[in-house]
Tab-separated table of C-alpha atoms in Angstrom:
chain	number	residue	atom	x	y	z
A	1	MET	CA	-3.596	-0.894	6.344
A	2	GLY	CA	-6.861	-0.046	4.596
A	3	TRP	CA	-9.210	0.345	0.695
A	4	ASN	CA	-8.895	2.369	-1.841
A	5	SER	CA	-10.799	1.703	-4.749
A	6	TRP	CA	-8.765	2.930	-8.063
A	7	TYR	CA	-7.732	-1.176	-9.737
A	8	ALA	CA	-11.322	-2.147	-8.666
A	9	PHE	CA	-13.614	0.294	-9.856
A	10	SER	CA	-10.552	3.013	-11.962
A	11	ASP	CA	-12.619	6.493	-11.929
A	12	LYS	CA	-16.377	5.654	-11.988
A	13	SER	CA	-17.271	5.415	-7.674
A	14	SER	CA	-19.487	6.897	-6.232
A	15	ASP	CA	-21.007	8.022	-2.555
A	16	SER	CA	-23.221	4.245	-2.275
A	17	LEU	CA	-20.044	2.134	-4.105
A	18	ILE	CA	-17.997	4.089	-0.534
A	19	ARG	CA	-20.091	2.717	1.128
A	20	GLN	CA	-20.802	-0.597	0.511
A	21	GLN	CA	-17.383	-1.472	0.544
A	22	ALA	CA	-16.776	0.487	4.243
A	23	ASP	CA	-18.784	-2.060	5.416
A	24	ALA	CA	-17.900	-4.868	3.313
A	25	MET	CA	-14.919	-3.978	5.502
A	26	LEU	CA	-16.103	-3.594	8.890
A	27	ALA	CA	-18.382	-6.875	8.213
A	28	ASN	CA	-16.018	-9.276	6.660
A	29	GLY	CA	-13.163	-9.128	8.806
A	30	MET	CA	-11.098	-6.433	7.812
A	31	HIS	CA	-11.412	-3.856	9.829
A	32	GLN	CA	-10.449	-5.903	12.935
A	33	VAL	CA	-7.226	-7.556	11.443
A	34	GLY	CA	-6.355	-3.956	10.732
A	35	TYR	CA	-7.820	-1.651	8.086
A	36	GLU	CA	-8.293	1.563	8.517
A	37	TYR	CA	-8.839	3.682	5.713
A	38	VAL	CA	-11.158	4.056	2.524
A	39	ASN	CA	-9.816	6.065	-0.188
A	40	ILE	CA	-11.865	7.771	-2.353
A	41	ASP	CA	-9.381	7.238	-5.912
A	42	ASP	CA	-9.311	9.469	-9.094
A	43	GLY	CA	-12.576	10.381	-10.191
A	44	TRP	CA	-14.263	11.926	-7.608
A	45	GLU	CA	-13.415	15.844	-8.872
A	46	GLY	CA	-16.483	18.440	-10.499
A	47	GLU	CA	-16.004	21.446	-11.195
A	48	ARG	CA	-13.914	24.870	-9.244
A	49	ASP	CA	-16.188	27.999	-8.010
A	50	ALA	CA	-15.858	31.386	-8.617
A	51	GLN	CA	-13.604	31.834	-5.729
A	52	GLY	CA	-11.851	28.564	-6.932
A	53	VAL	CA	-12.734	26.189	-4.589
A	54	LEU	CA	-13.336	22.797	-6.052
A	55	HIS	CA	-16.353	20.421	-5.294
A	56	PRO	CA	-17.267	17.112	-5.969
A	57	ASN	CA	-18.559	16.359	-9.111
A	58	THR	CA	-22.846	14.583	-8.369
A	59	ASN	CA	-21.908	11.135	-7.657
A	60	PHE	CA	-21.101	12.164	-4.406
A	61	PRO	CA	-22.550	15.008	-3.343
A	62	ASP	CA	-21.235	15.782	0.089
A	63	MET	CA	-17.753	14.409	1.214
A	64	LYS	CA	-18.033	16.133	4.210
A	65	ALA	CA	-20.931	13.201	4.962
A	66	LEU	CA	-19.582	11.213	3.387
A	67	GLY	CA	-16.692	10.997	5.797
A	68	GLY	CA	-18.722	11.317	9.103
A	69	TYR	CA	-21.186	7.952	7.842
A	70	LEU	CA	-16.846	6.723	7.746
A	71	HIS	CA	-15.738	8.473	11.072
A	72	SER	CA	-18.919	7.163	12.888
A	73	ARG	CA	-17.823	3.440	12.018
A	74	GLY	CA	-14.067	3.905	13.293
A	75	LEU	CA	-12.364	3.841	9.899
A	76	LYS	CA	-10.478	6.405	8.333
A	77	PHE	CA	-11.488	8.941	4.530
A	78	GLY	CA	-8.334	9.091	1.879
A	79	ILE	CA	-9.297	11.321	-0.749
A	80	TYR	CA	-6.975	11.703	-4.337
A	81	THR	CA	-5.290	14.916	-6.124
A	82	SER	CA	-3.058	15.686	-8.524
A	83	MET	CA	-0.303	18.068	-8.894
A	84	GLY	CA	-0.817	19.221	-12.073
A	85	PRO	CA	-4.253	21.033	-13.824
A	86	GLU	CA	-5.737	17.583	-14.460
A	87	THR	CA	-5.987	13.925	-12.656
A	88	CYS	CA	-4.568	10.890	-15.023
A	89	THR	CA	-8.090	10.800	-15.787
A	90	GLY	CA	-8.987	13.938	-17.570
A	91	HIS	CA	-10.501	15.692	-14.097
A	92	VAL	CA	-9.755	18.690	-11.955
A	93	GLY	CA	-6.515	19.056	-10.967
A	94	SER	CA	-4.690	20.753	-7.702
A	95	TYR	CA	-2.100	23.233	-9.549
A	96	GLY	CA	-2.104	26.701	-8.643
A	97	HIS	CA	-5.055	26.012	-5.707
A	98	GLU	CA	-3.112	23.693	-3.297
A	99	GLU	CA	-3.719	25.919	0.355
A	100	GLN	CA	-7.009	26.188	-1.183
A	101	ASP	CA	-7.659	22.609	-1.684
A	102	ALA	CA	-5.970	21.664	1.464
A	103	GLN	CA	-8.357	22.754	3.832
A	104	THR	CA	-11.045	22.023	1.650
A	105	PHE	CA	-9.714	18.349	2.007
A	106	LEU	CA	-9.688	19.551	5.966
A	107	ASP	CA	-12.922	20.718	6.401
A	108	TRP	CA	-13.977	17.012	4.740
A	109	GLY	CA	-12.407	15.441	7.488
A	110	VAL	CA	-10.295	13.886	5.515
A	111	ASP	CA	-7.096	11.265	6.788
A	112	LEU	CA	-5.541	10.788	4.004
A	113	VAL	CA	-4.037	12.742	0.511
A	114	LYS	CA	-2.899	10.240	-2.253
A	115	TYR	CA	-1.155	13.701	-4.544
A	116	ASP	CA	-0.575	11.838	-7.587
A	117	LEU	CA	1.709	13.246	-10.630
A	118	CYS	CA	-0.443	14.506	-13.768
A	119	ALA	CA	-0.756	16.964	-16.538
A	120	PHE	CA	2.717	18.008	-15.481
A	121	HIS	CA	5.203	18.735	-17.280
A	122	PRO	CA	9.283	18.373	-16.467
A	123	ALA	CA	9.428	22.249	-18.291
A	124	ASP	CA	7.137	23.646	-16.730
A	125	VAL	CA	8.682	25.647	-13.583
A	126	MET	CA	8.216	24.091	-10.142
A	127	THR	CA	9.050	20.199	-9.713
A	128	GLU	CA	8.193	17.376	-7.909
A	129	GLU	CA	10.267	18.039	-4.681
A	130	ALA	CA	8.361	22.139	-4.396
A	131	LEU	CA	5.216	20.595	-5.530
A	132	VAL	CA	5.261	18.198	-3.155
A	133	HIS	CA	6.542	20.331	-0.244
A	134	LYS	CA	3.823	22.743	-1.856
A	135	MET	CA	1.161	21.029	-0.998
A	136	SER	CA	2.879	19.379	1.774
A	137	VAL	CA	3.370	23.036	4.036
A	138	ALA	CA	-0.544	23.546	3.176
A	139	LEU	CA	-2.057	20.017	4.871
A	140	ARG	CA	0.595	20.430	7.741
A	141	SER	CA	0.225	24.600	8.569
A	142	LYS	CA	-3.449	23.480	8.634
A	143	GLU	CA	-4.053	20.478	10.316
A	144	THR	CA	-6.878	20.095	12.798
A	145	HIS	CA	-5.946	16.047	13.283
A	146	PRO	CA	-3.377	13.987	11.633
A	147	VAL	CA	-3.428	13.327	8.091
A	148	VAL	CA	-1.286	10.865	5.564
A	149	LEU	CA	0.196	12.128	2.904
A	150	SER	CA	0.676	9.608	0.159
A	151	ILE	CA	2.779	11.269	-3.323
A	152	VAL	CA	3.450	9.547	-6.897
A	153	VAL	CA	6.702	11.012	-8.334
A	154	LEU	CA	8.517	9.640	-11.129
A	155	GLN	CA	11.578	10.999	-9.683
A	156	LYS	CA	13.178	8.392	-7.180
A	157	PRO	CA	11.147	10.310	-4.286
A	158	TRP	CA	12.418	8.124	-1.376
A	159	SER	CA	16.294	9.785	-1.619
A	160	TRP	CA	14.433	13.738	-1.106
A	161	ALA	CA	10.062	13.040	-0.509
A	162	PRO	CA	10.113	11.830	3.930
A	163	PRO	CA	11.814	15.567	5.435
A	164	LEU	CA	8.999	17.622	3.319
A	165	GLY	CA	6.584	15.660	5.987
A	166	VAL	CA	5.580	12.475	3.031
A	167	ASN	CA	4.382	9.747	4.671
A	168	MET	CA	4.229	6.729	2.256
A	169	TRP	CA	5.945	7.498	-2.273
A	170	ARG	CA	5.076	5.313	-4.414
A	171	ILE	CA	8.756	3.439	-6.117
A	172	SER	CA	6.740	1.485	-9.051
A	173	LEU	CA	4.132	2.695	-12.025
A	174	ASP	CA	0.834	1.412	-11.696
A	175	ALA	CA	0.425	-2.286	-10.996
A	176	LEU	CA	-0.548	-5.348	-12.547
A	177	ASP	CA	-2.088	-7.934	-11.489
A	178	ASN	CA	0.273	-10.845	-12.449
A	179	TYR	CA	3.372	-12.498	-11.391
A	180	ASP	CA	5.678	-10.858	-12.795
A	181	ASN	CA	5.752	-7.467	-12.697
A	182	MET	CA	4.315	-8.289	-9.155
A	183	MET	CA	7.948	-9.629	-8.713
A	184	GLN	CA	9.296	-6.304	-10.843
A	185	ILE	CA	8.522	-4.138	-8.195
A	186	VAL	CA	9.706	-6.136	-5.778
A	187	ASP	CA	13.301	-6.743	-7.225
A	188	LEU	CA	12.780	-2.618	-7.092
A	189	ASP	CA	11.871	-2.465	-3.627
A	190	ALA	CA	14.602	-5.159	-2.395
A	191	ARG	CA	17.608	-2.061	-2.315
A	192	LEU	CA	15.970	0.632	-0.482
A	193	ALA	CA	15.582	-1.438	2.555
A	194	SER	CA	17.311	1.208	4.437
A	195	TYR	CA	15.202	4.719	2.734
A	196	ALA	CA	12.006	3.222	5.818
A	197	SER	CA	11.103	4.077	9.063
A	198	LYS	CA	8.325	4.720	11.160
A	199	THR	CA	6.995	7.744	9.499
A	200	GLY	CA	7.431	7.002	6.566
A	201	TRP	CA	7.170	3.406	3.811
A	202	ASN	CA	7.821	2.742	0.172
A	203	ASP	CA	5.356	1.430	-1.315
A	204	PRO	CA	5.342	-0.806	-4.049
A	205	ASP	CA	1.196	0.578	-4.398
A	206	LEU	CA	-2.100	-1.726	-4.420
A	207	LEU	CA	-2.614	-5.238	-3.219
A	208	GLN	CA	-3.989	-6.906	-5.728
A	209	VAL	CA	-5.217	-9.687	-4.303
A	210	GLY	CA	-8.346	-11.089	-5.489
A	211	GLY	CA	-9.134	-9.096	-8.654
A	212	GLY	CA	-8.197	-12.784	-10.480
A	213	GLY	CA	-5.104	-12.222	-12.370
A	214	MET	CA	-2.974	-15.081	-9.958
A	215	THR	CA	-3.875	-18.199	-8.524
A	216	SER	CA	-3.968	-18.720	-4.364
A	217	ASP	CA	-0.523	-19.095	-4.154
A	218	GLU	CA	0.746	-16.226	-6.200
A	219	TYR	CA	-1.306	-14.155	-4.320
A	220	ARG	CA	0.104	-15.134	-0.622
A	221	THR	CA	3.591	-14.263	-2.229
A	222	HIS	CA	2.055	-11.042	-3.080
A	223	MET	CA	0.835	-10.635	0.216
A	224	THR	CA	3.973	-11.781	1.581
A	225	LEU	CA	6.080	-10.035	0.792
A	226	TRP	CA	4.211	-6.908	0.958
A	227	VAL	CA	4.611	-7.487	4.487
A	228	MET	CA	8.052	-8.346	4.272
A	229	LEU	CA	9.146	-5.307	2.705
A	230	ALA	CA	6.733	-2.577	5.522
A	231	ALA	CA	4.328	-1.838	2.574
A	232	PRO	CA	1.359	0.066	3.924
A	233	LEU	CA	-1.540	-2.222	2.895
A	234	LEU	CA	-4.094	-1.568	0.689
A	235	SER	CA	-6.753	-3.545	-0.780
A	236	SER	CA	-7.937	-3.339	-4.034
A	237	THR	CA	-10.825	-4.843	-5.177
A	238	ASP	CA	-14.746	-5.559	-4.666
A	239	LEU	CA	-14.995	-6.175	-0.998
A	240	THR	CA	-18.438	-7.495	-1.783
A	241	SER	CA	-17.619	-9.980	-3.513
A	242	ILE	CA	-13.541	-11.631	-2.660
A	243	SER	CA	-13.470	-14.256	-2.797
A	244	PRO	CA	-12.731	-16.264	0.992
A	245	SER	CA	-9.935	-17.742	0.491
A	246	ASP	CA	-8.118	-13.614	-1.043
A	247	LEU	CA	-9.993	-12.485	2.076
A	248	GLU	CA	-8.295	-15.806	4.155
A	249	THR	CA	-5.062	-13.939	2.540
A	250	LEU	CA	-5.655	-10.414	3.336
A	251	THR	CA	-6.420	-10.684	6.908
A	252	ASN	CA	-3.917	-13.530	8.541
A	253	PRO	CA	-4.036	-12.384	11.511
A	254	ASP	CA	-0.093	-13.143	12.305
A	255	VAL	CA	1.346	-12.419	8.660
A	256	ILE	CA	-0.313	-9.234	9.069
A	257	ALA	CA	1.533	-8.591	13.001
A	258	ILE	CA	4.601	-8.857	11.052
A	259	ASN	CA	3.773	-5.942	7.921
A	260	GLN	CA	3.122	-4.119	12.281
A	261	ASP	CA	5.219	-5.090	13.649
A	262	ILE	CA	6.420	-1.901	16.117
A	263	ALA	CA	10.340	-2.159	15.084
A	264	VAL	CA	8.646	-1.728	11.315
A	265	HIS	CA	11.812	-2.707	9.618
A	266	GLN	CA	11.543	-3.561	6.170
A	267	ALA	CA	12.525	-7.483	4.666
A	268	ASN	CA	16.584	-7.443	3.440
A	269	ARG	CA	17.083	-9.710	0.708
A	270	VAL	CA	19.833	-12.446	2.460
A	271	SER	CA	19.755	-14.483	-1.045
A	272	HIS	CA	18.462	-14.268	-4.727
A	273	SER	CA	18.863	-15.812	-7.684
A	274	PRO	CA	16.081	-16.632	-10.719
A	275	ASP	CA	15.433	-19.469	-8.669
A	276	LEU	CA	14.368	-18.878	-5.205
A	277	ASP	CA	14.425	-16.030	-2.864
A	278	VAL	CA	15.150	-15.766	0.779
A	279	TRP	CA	14.150	-11.996	2.861
A	280	ILE	CA	14.880	-11.556	6.582
A	281	LYS	CA	13.164	-8.857	9.288
A	282	SER	CA	13.862	-7.688	12.037
A	283	LEU	CA	11.259	-7.975	14.571
A	284	ALA	CA	10.479	-5.627	18.203
A	285	SER	CA	10.843	-9.942	19.212
A	286	GLY	CA	12.935	-12.209	17.126
A	287	TRP	CA	12.839	-12.504	13.231
A	288	ALA	CA	10.943	-13.616	9.898
A	289	VAL	CA	11.955	-15.188	7.068
A	290	ALA	CA	10.323	-15.655	4.020
A	291	ILE	CA	10.806	-18.043	1.289
A	292	VAL	CA	9.829	-16.728	-2.371
A	293	ASN	CA	9.996	-19.818	-4.984
A	294	ARG	CA	10.310	-17.548	-8.017
A	295	ARG	CA	10.092	-20.965	-10.045
A	296	ALA	CA	6.714	-21.751	-12.077
A	297	GLN	CA	7.400	-25.522	-10.578
A	298	SER	CA	7.676	-26.806	-6.842
A	299	THR	CA	10.610	-26.389	-5.399
A	300	THR	CA	11.946	-28.391	-1.823
A	301	TYR	CA	13.848	-25.828	-0.266
A	302	MET	CA	16.536	-26.391	2.977
A	303	PHE	CA	16.376	-24.434	5.412
A	304	ASP	CA	18.786	-23.393	8.845
A	305	ALA	CA	18.447	-20.464	11.547
A	306	LYS	CA	22.020	-20.820	11.488
A	307	ASP	CA	22.402	-19.864	7.731
A	308	LEU	CA	21.414	-17.319	8.568
A	309	GLY	CA	23.554	-16.113	11.991
A	310	ILE	CA	20.123	-17.387	13.391
A	311	ARG	CA	20.305	-18.915	16.579
A	312	ALA	CA	16.682	-20.941	16.343
A	313	ARG	CA	15.707	-24.714	17.158
A	314	GLN	CA	11.845	-24.572	15.827
A	315	ALA	CA	10.487	-22.042	13.398
A	316	SER	CA	6.805	-20.725	13.340
A	317	GLU	CA	5.419	-21.261	9.568
A	318	VAL	CA	2.633	-18.408	9.589
A	319	TRP	CA	0.919	-19.114	7.511
A	320	THR	CA	-0.254	-22.745	8.102
A	321	LYS	CA	0.939	-22.128	12.094
A	322	GLN	CA	2.976	-25.721	11.340
A	323	THR	CA	5.261	-25.406	13.931
A	324	VAL	CA	9.285	-27.656	12.584
A	325	ALA	CA	12.131	-28.096	13.860
A	326	LEU	CA	15.328	-26.648	12.367
A	327	PRO	CA	17.165	-27.708	9.880
A	328	TYR	CA	13.578	-29.213	7.576
A	329	ALA	CA	13.002	-28.787	4.388
A	330	PHE	CA	10.084	-27.555	2.543
A	331	VAL	CA	8.421	-28.695	-0.126
A	332	ILE	CA	7.298	-24.728	-2.090
A	333	PRO	CA	4.276	-24.790	-4.584
A	334	ALA	CA	5.431	-23.251	-7.668
A	335	HIS	CA	5.396	-19.117	-7.410
A	336	GLY	CA	5.346	-19.795	-4.007
A	337	CYS	CA	6.449	-18.917	-0.805
A	338	VAL	CA	7.810	-19.882	3.359
A	339	LEU	CA	6.346	-17.685	6.059
A	340	LEU	CA	8.660	-18.015	9.022
A	341	LYS	CA	8.140	-16.522	12.802
A	342	MET	CA	11.551	-17.520	14.979
A	343	ARG	CA	12.520	-15.773	18.820
């Protein structure tokens, strides 16, 4: 759980901006409910010196000091690099310098490395898998503290990345801040539940909550689905100007608890139609059920736990904290959802 600079600031971040976002995370309650990583995406890179060591650009005068600032506040420090010779915005990538860059990141105190597929062509000698393996070995052989390795590649990473020490793998192209795209990503992730584990997670990309492209109900559905999918919860909005409503969506502790459940099961979609989806997630104690209205109009859905093979006579709707006797007819708003917890 944490924050990433990309969708809010693209490649235009800076040391002072990152500190502002970290301070906002502490002040607005996000850190208190579990958000801890502060991740700098593309755009921090400067040039390599004569020895090949990569230095940050002038917007980041001292990366080690920035990492120290975050750590002193109980936060963790994430960085971005590319497995190609350039990043997606044309900055210097790690190709051919994997061991050097891994050492640099560890020297800075980095806790997460996002490793992106940019400026790399299939005709190159090394495959995506080989490049990821090279960076993973470089990090794991040198690390003095746990480092999360997050990758963005094209070739079905869920099928080969976990044994390489990868902790999260993107399952799609960059997300867009709109309902249709969000649901397209969800439909892909619905087929990948068996690949999620306690050490590796399908990554449907950063949370768009607060970006302005969806309604409040759609953002609540977005958060609900990421929670049910056991996805990394990484916000990517400007935390200094986020609305109270969007902040409330990101920080509901009971909703977050379902995502962070120690059983670490990704939900299975047990019913799917153009109108409505039903998801069930096995928890360490009980079950979570999400009912998602895919229609652009409100709908009424009669839910009974026994239809899912669950012996429960009542359920708690997590967003509203309403306890209901089952079966119960839920009125679900357009593109909205119901999130239930049952023991």
